[in-house]
């Protein structure tokens, strides 16, 4: 079901499917999207300080009537706040905006050169002090993870990266699996850019599912946590309705074969 969870290396449960809210406006837009998702059974929301909508996310959760502890909330420290003390301060701001007393998952948003290790130390501190149930990174390549893990005390529990049928991240995924780091897909739907692909359309026809649903199902069967974004109630519900069919191994391979190592977002080695 939509409330099925991945189990992180510290035992914390993270729902496989969540709502992404990048570019969703603070206020009614994000409040309505999060409420619709919670009503549809979502128990996982992905925001970031950078998205400037943490207040609305927090308000929606509060007003939804779903107990806080039943919802998995992720937020992220933005690049301009990286560093030890500045991250602790940024976390406090996020917590206040969300109106919460803990976060489920706090991520280093991008591997800012020369800074991400200090930033991560602050995450370790927050974890040890009980303010976050899990910590992790985002947009880390293998070399960033190796560099971080050579020194860190607590291995990251999650790496959230761009991941979709045009960017299947095979090596990174294998590396993460080997180290029990849960891979999480951002822009899983390639922001809508794949829906006329003939392979996806063919599979979609067979199951009576949309291409978006086929892609999200492919994420789940690959054991990748996924956080599609939508503000349209119909699509928010559609994106959650992916637990009643199963792609064959052959179909999984056909979708894998759409890979072109093509990014739509920034390159983690060259983003600043
Ligand atoms: P996405 O791949 O989730 O695509 C979202 C877009 O796809 C929507 O705006 C809509 O146009 C379309 N769409 C969604 N559901 C649909 C459906 N059922 N049918 C037809 N069209 C549909 O793109 P995203 O928002 O970039 O990524 C998802 C989330 O990942 C973000 O909201 C954010 O939470 C996270 N993210 C993280 C990073 C990072 O650096 N860590 C970067 C980008 C996004």
Coordinates of C-alpha atoms and ligand atoms in Angstrom, one line a residue:
X1 CA 0.0 0.0 0.0
X2 CA 1.0 3.7 -0.2
X3 CA 2.0 3.4 3.5
X4 CA 4.6 0.7 2.8
X5 CA 8.0 1.7 4.0
X6 CA 11.7 1.3 3.3
X7 CA 13.7 0.5 6.4
X8 CA 16.7 2.8 6.8
X9 CA 20.0 1.4 8.2
X10 CA 19.1 2.7 11.7
X11 CA 15.7 1.0 11.6
X12 CA 13.6 4.0 10.9
X13 CA 10.7 3.5 8.4
X14 CA 10.4 5.7 5.4
X15 CA 7.4 5.5 3.1
X16 CA 8.4 4.4 -0.4
X17 CA 6.2 7.1 -1.9
X18 CA 5.9 10.7 -0.9
X19 CA 4.7 14.1 -2.2
X20 CA 7.4 16.4 -3.5
X21 CA 6.7 20.2 -3.2
X22 CA 9.4 21.9 -5.1
X23 CA 8.0 25.1 -6.8
X24 CA 4.8 24.8 -4.9
X25 CA 3.8 28.2 -3.5
X26 CA 3.7 28.7 0.3
X27 CA 0.2 29.4 1.4
X28 CA -3.0 27.9 -0.1
X29 CA -1.2 26.1 -3.0
X30 CA 1.1 24.0 -0.8
X31 CA -1.5 23.6 2.0
X32 CA -4.1 22.2 -0.4
X33 CA -1.6 19.9 -2.1
X34 CA -0.3 18.4 1.2
X35 CA -3.9 18.1 2.6
X36 CA -5.0 16.3 -0.6
X37 CA -2.1 14.0 -0.4
X38 CA -2.7 13.1 3.2
X39 CA -6.4 12.4 2.5
X40 CA -5.3 10.2 -0.4
X41 CA -3.1 8.2 2.1
X42 CA 0.3 9.8 1.6
X43 CA 2.4 9.8 4.8
X44 CA 5.5 11.4 3.5
X45 CA 6.3 14.9 2.3
X46 CA 9.5 16.2 0.8
X47 CA 10.3 19.9 1.2
X48 CA 13.5 22.0 1.7
X49 CA 14.4 25.4 3.1
X50 CA 15.1 26.4 -0.5
X51 CA 11.5 25.7 -1.5
X52 CA 10.3 28.5 0.8
X53 CA 7.1 26.6 1.7
X54 CA 7.9 24.9 5.0
X55 CA 5.3 27.0 6.8
X56 CA 2.5 25.8 4.5
X57 CA 3.7 22.2 4.8
X58 CA 3.6 22.4 8.6
X59 CA 0.2 24.1 8.6
X60 CA -1.3 21.5 6.3
X61 CA 0.0 18.7 8.5
X62 CA -1.4 20.3 11.6
X63 CA -4.8 21.0 10.1
X64 CA -5.1 17.5 8.5
X65 CA -5.8 15.8 11.7
X66 CA -3.3 13.1 10.9
X67 CA -1.0 12.6 13.9
X68 CA 2.4 14.2 13.3
X69 CA 4.2 11.0 14.2
X70 CA 2.4 9.1 11.4
X71 CA 3.9 11.5 8.8
X72 CA 7.5 11.3 7.4
X73 CA 8.8 14.8 6.8
X74 CA 12.0 15.6 5.0
X75 CA 13.7 19.0 4.7
X76 CA 17.1 20.1 3.6
X77 CA 19.8 22.6 4.5
X78 CA 20.4 25.0 1.6
X79 CA 23.8 25.7 0.1
X80 CA 24.2 29.2 1.4
X81 CA 23.7 27.9 5.0
X82 CA 26.4 25.2 4.8
X83 CA 29.0 25.0 7.5
X84 CA 28.6 23.7 11.1
X85 CA 27.1 26.6 13.1
X86 CA 25.1 28.0 10.1
X87 CA 23.5 24.5 9.6
X88 CA 22.5 24.3 13.2
X89 CA 20.9 27.7 12.8
X90 CA 19.2 26.9 9.5
X91 CA 17.8 23.7 11.1
X92 CA 16.3 25.8 13.9
X93 CA 14.7 28.1 11.3
X94 CA 13.2 25.1 9.4
X95 CA 11.9 23.5 12.5
X96 CA 10.2 26.8 13.5
X97 CA 8.7 27.3 10.1
X98 CA 7.4 23.8 10.0
X99 CA 6.0 24.2 13.6
X100 CA 7.5 20.9 14.6
X101 CA 9.7 19.7 17.4
X102 CA 11.6 17.1 15.3
X103 CA 12.2 16.2 11.6
X104 CA 12.1 12.7 10.2
X105 CA 14.9 13.2 7.6
X106 CA 17.3 16.1 7.3
X107 CA 19.5 16.3 4.1
X108 CA 22.5 18.2 2.9
X109 CA 20.8 19.6 -0.3
X110 CA 23.9 19.7 -2.5
X111 CA 27.6 18.7 -2.0
X112 CA 29.0 22.2 -1.7
X113 CA 32.8 21.9 -2.1
X114 CA 34.8 22.4 1.0
X115 CA 31.7 22.6 3.2
X116 CA 29.6 19.5 3.0
X117 CA 31.6 17.6 5.6
X118 CA 31.2 20.4 8.3
X119 CA 27.5 20.6 7.3
X120 CA 27.1 16.9 7.8
X121 CA 28.8 17.1 11.2
X122 CA 26.0 19.4 12.2
X123 CA 23.5 16.8 11.0
X124 CA 25.2 14.2 13.1
X125 CA 24.9 16.5 16.1
X126 CA 21.2 17.0 15.4
X127 CA 20.7 13.3 15.1
X128 CA 22.5 12.5 18.4
X129 CA 20.5 15.2 20.1
X130 CA 17.3 13.6 18.9
X131 CA 16.0 16.4 16.7
X132 CA 16.1 14.3 13.5
X133 CA 15.2 10.6 13.2
X134 CA 17.5 10.2 10.2
X135 CA 20.1 12.1 8.3
X136 CA 21.4 12.0 4.8
X137 CA 22.6 13.7 1.7
X138 CA 21.3 14.8 -1.7
X139 CA 23.0 15.0 -5.1
X140 CA 26.0 13.1 -3.9
X141 CA 28.0 11.1 -6.4
X142 CA 30.1 8.1 -5.4
X143 CA 33.2 10.2 -4.9
X144 CA 31.3 12.6 -2.6
X145 CA 30.0 9.6 -0.5
X146 CA 33.4 8.0 -0.3
X147 CA 34.9 11.3 0.8
X148 CA 32.2 11.8 3.4
X149 CA 32.2 8.2 4.7
X150 CA 36.0 8.2 5.2
X151 CA 35.4 10.7 8.1
X152 CA 31.8 10.7 9.2
X153 CA 30.6 8.9 12.4
X154 CA 27.1 8.1 11.2
X155 CA 26.7 6.8 7.7
X156 CA 24.1 8.7 5.7
X157 CA 20.8 6.9 5.6
X158 CA 19.5 8.3 2.4
X159 CA 20.9 9.8 -0.8
X160 CA 18.3 11.8 -2.8
X161 CA 19.3 12.2 -6.4
X162 CA 17.8 12.9 -9.9
X163 CA 16.5 9.5 -11.0
X164 CA 14.2 8.6 -13.9
X165 CA 14.2 6.3 -16.9
X166 CA 16.6 8.7 -18.7
X167 CA 19.0 8.7 -15.8
X168 CA 19.0 5.3 -14.1
X169 CA 22.1 5.8 -11.9
X170 CA 23.1 2.1 -12.0
X171 CA 26.6 2.5 -10.5
X172 CA 25.5 5.0 -7.8
X173 CA 22.6 2.8 -6.9
X174 CA 24.8 -0.3 -6.6
X175 CA 27.2 1.7 -4.4
X176 CA 24.4 2.9 -2.2
X177 CA 22.9 -0.6 -1.8
X178 CA 26.3 -1.9 -0.8
X179 CA 26.5 0.7 2.0
X180 CA 22.9 0.4 3.0
X181 CA 22.2 4.0 1.9
X182 CA 18.6 4.2 0.6
X183 CA 18.4 5.8 -2.8
X184 CA 15.6 8.3 -3.3
X185 CA 14.4 9.7 -6.7
X186 CA 13.9 13.4 -7.3
X187 CA 12.2 14.5 -10.5
X188 CA 11.0 10.8 -10.9
X189 CA 8.7 11.9 -13.7
X190 CA 11.3 13.9 -15.4
X191 CA 8.9 16.8 -14.9
X192 CA 6.5 15.3 -17.3
X193 CA 9.0 15.0 -20.2
X194 CA 8.6 11.3 -20.8
X195 CA 4.9 10.7 -21.1
X196 CA 4.9 10.2 -24.9
X197 CA 7.6 7.6 -24.9
X198 CA 6.4 4.6 -26.9
X199 CA 7.8 2.0 -24.5
X200 CA 6.1 3.6 -21.5
X201 CA 2.9 4.1 -23.5
X202 CA 2.8 0.4 -24.5
X203 CA 3.3 -0.8 -21.0
X204 CA 0.8 1.8 -19.7
X205 CA -1.8 0.5 -22.2
X206 CA -1.3 -3.1 -21.0
X207 CA -2.1 -2.3 -17.4
X208 CA -4.6 0.5 -17.9
X209 CA -2.2 2.8 -16.0
X210 CA -0.8 6.2 -17.0
X211 CA 2.9 6.5 -18.0
X212 CA 3.4 8.4 -14.7
X213 CA 2.1 5.4 -12.8
X214 CA 4.3 3.0 -14.8
X215 CA 7.4 5.1 -14.0
X216 CA 6.5 5.3 -10.3
X217 CA 5.9 1.5 -10.2
X218 CA 9.4 1.0 -11.8
X219 CA 10.9 3.1 -9.0
X220 CA 9.2 0.9 -6.4
X221 CA 10.3 -2.3 -8.0
X222 CA 13.8 -1.0 -8.1
X223 CA 13.6 -0.3 -4.4
X224 CA 14.0 3.5 -4.9
X225 CA 12.0 5.9 -2.7
X226 CA 10.0 8.3 -4.9
X227 CA 8.5 11.7 -4.4
X228 CA 6.5 12.8 -7.5
X229 CA 5.2 16.4 -7.3
X230 CA 1.8 17.6 -8.3
X231 CA -0.7 20.2 -7.1
X232 CA -3.6 18.7 -9.1
X233 CA -5.8 16.6 -6.8
X234 CA -6.5 14.1 -9.6
X235 CA -2.8 13.5 -10.3
X236 CA -1.8 13.4 -6.6
X237 CA -4.3 10.5 -6.2
X238 CA -3.2 8.9 -9.5
X239 CA 0.5 9.0 -8.5
X240 CA -0.4 7.1 -5.3
X241 CA -2.4 4.4 -7.1
X242 CA 0.6 2.2 -8.1
X243 CA 0.3 -0.6 -5.6
X244 CA -2.1 -2.8 -7.5
X245 CA 0.0 -4.0 -10.5
X246 CA 3.4 -5.4 -11.1
X247 CA 5.8 -4.9 -14.0
X248 CA 7.4 -8.1 -15.4
X249 CA 11.2 -8.4 -15.3
X250 CA 11.2 -7.9 -19.1
X251 CA 9.2 -4.6 -18.7
X252 CA 11.6 -3.5 -16.0
X253 CA 14.5 -4.0 -18.4
X254 CA 12.8 -2.2 -21.2
X255 CA 12.3 0.8 -19.0
X256 CA 16.0 0.6 -17.8
X257 CA 17.0 0.6 -21.5
X258 CA 15.6 4.1 -21.9
X259 CA 18.6 5.4 -19.9
X260 CA 20.7 8.0 -21.7
X261 CA 22.5 9.3 -18.6
X262 CA 20.7 12.5 -19.3
X263 CA 20.1 15.1 -16.6
X264 CA 17.4 17.7 -16.5
X265 CA 18.7 19.2 -13.3
X266 CA 22.2 20.5 -12.3
X267 CA 25.3 18.3 -12.4
X268 CA 26.4 17.6 -8.8
X269 CA 30.0 18.1 -9.9
X270 CA 29.4 21.5 -11.3
X271 CA 26.4 23.3 -9.9
X272 CA 27.9 26.4 -8.3
Ligands
LIG1 P1 8.5 15.5 -11.1 O1 9.4 14.6 -11.9 O2 7.9 15.0 -9.8 O3 7.5 16.1 -12.0 C1 6.4 16.9 -11.6 C2 5.6 17.4 -12.7 O4 5.1 16.3 -13.5 C3 4.4 18.2 -12.3 O5 4.6 19.6 -12.1 C4 3.4 17.9 -13.4 O6 3.6 18.9 -14.4 C5 3.8 16.6 -13.9 N1 2.9 15.5 -13.3 C6 3.0 15.0 -12.0 N2 2.1 14.0 -11.9 C7 1.5 13.8 -13.1 C8 0.6 12.9 -13.6 N3 0.1 11.9 -12.8 N4 0.2 13.0 -14.9 C9 0.7 14.0 -15.7 N5 1.6 14.8 -15.3 C10 2.1 14.8 -14.0 O7 9.4 16.8 -10.8 P2 10.1 17.6 -9.5 O8 9.0 18.4 -8.8 O9 11.3 18.2 -10.0 O10 10.6 16.4 -8.5 C11 9.8 15.9 -7.5 C12 10.3 16.3 -6.1 O11 11.7 16.0 -5.9 C13 10.3 17.8 -5.9 O12 9.0 18.4 -5.8 C14 11.2 18.0 -4.7 O13 10.5 17.6 -3.6 C15 12.3 17.0 -5.1 N6 13.5 17.5 -5.7 C16 14.6 17.5 -5.1 C17 15.8 18.0 -5.7 C18 17.1 18.0 -4.9 O14 18.0 18.7 -5.4 N7 17.2 17.3 -3.9 C19 15.7 18.6 -7.0 C20 14.5 18.6 -7.6 C21 13.4 18.1 -7.0

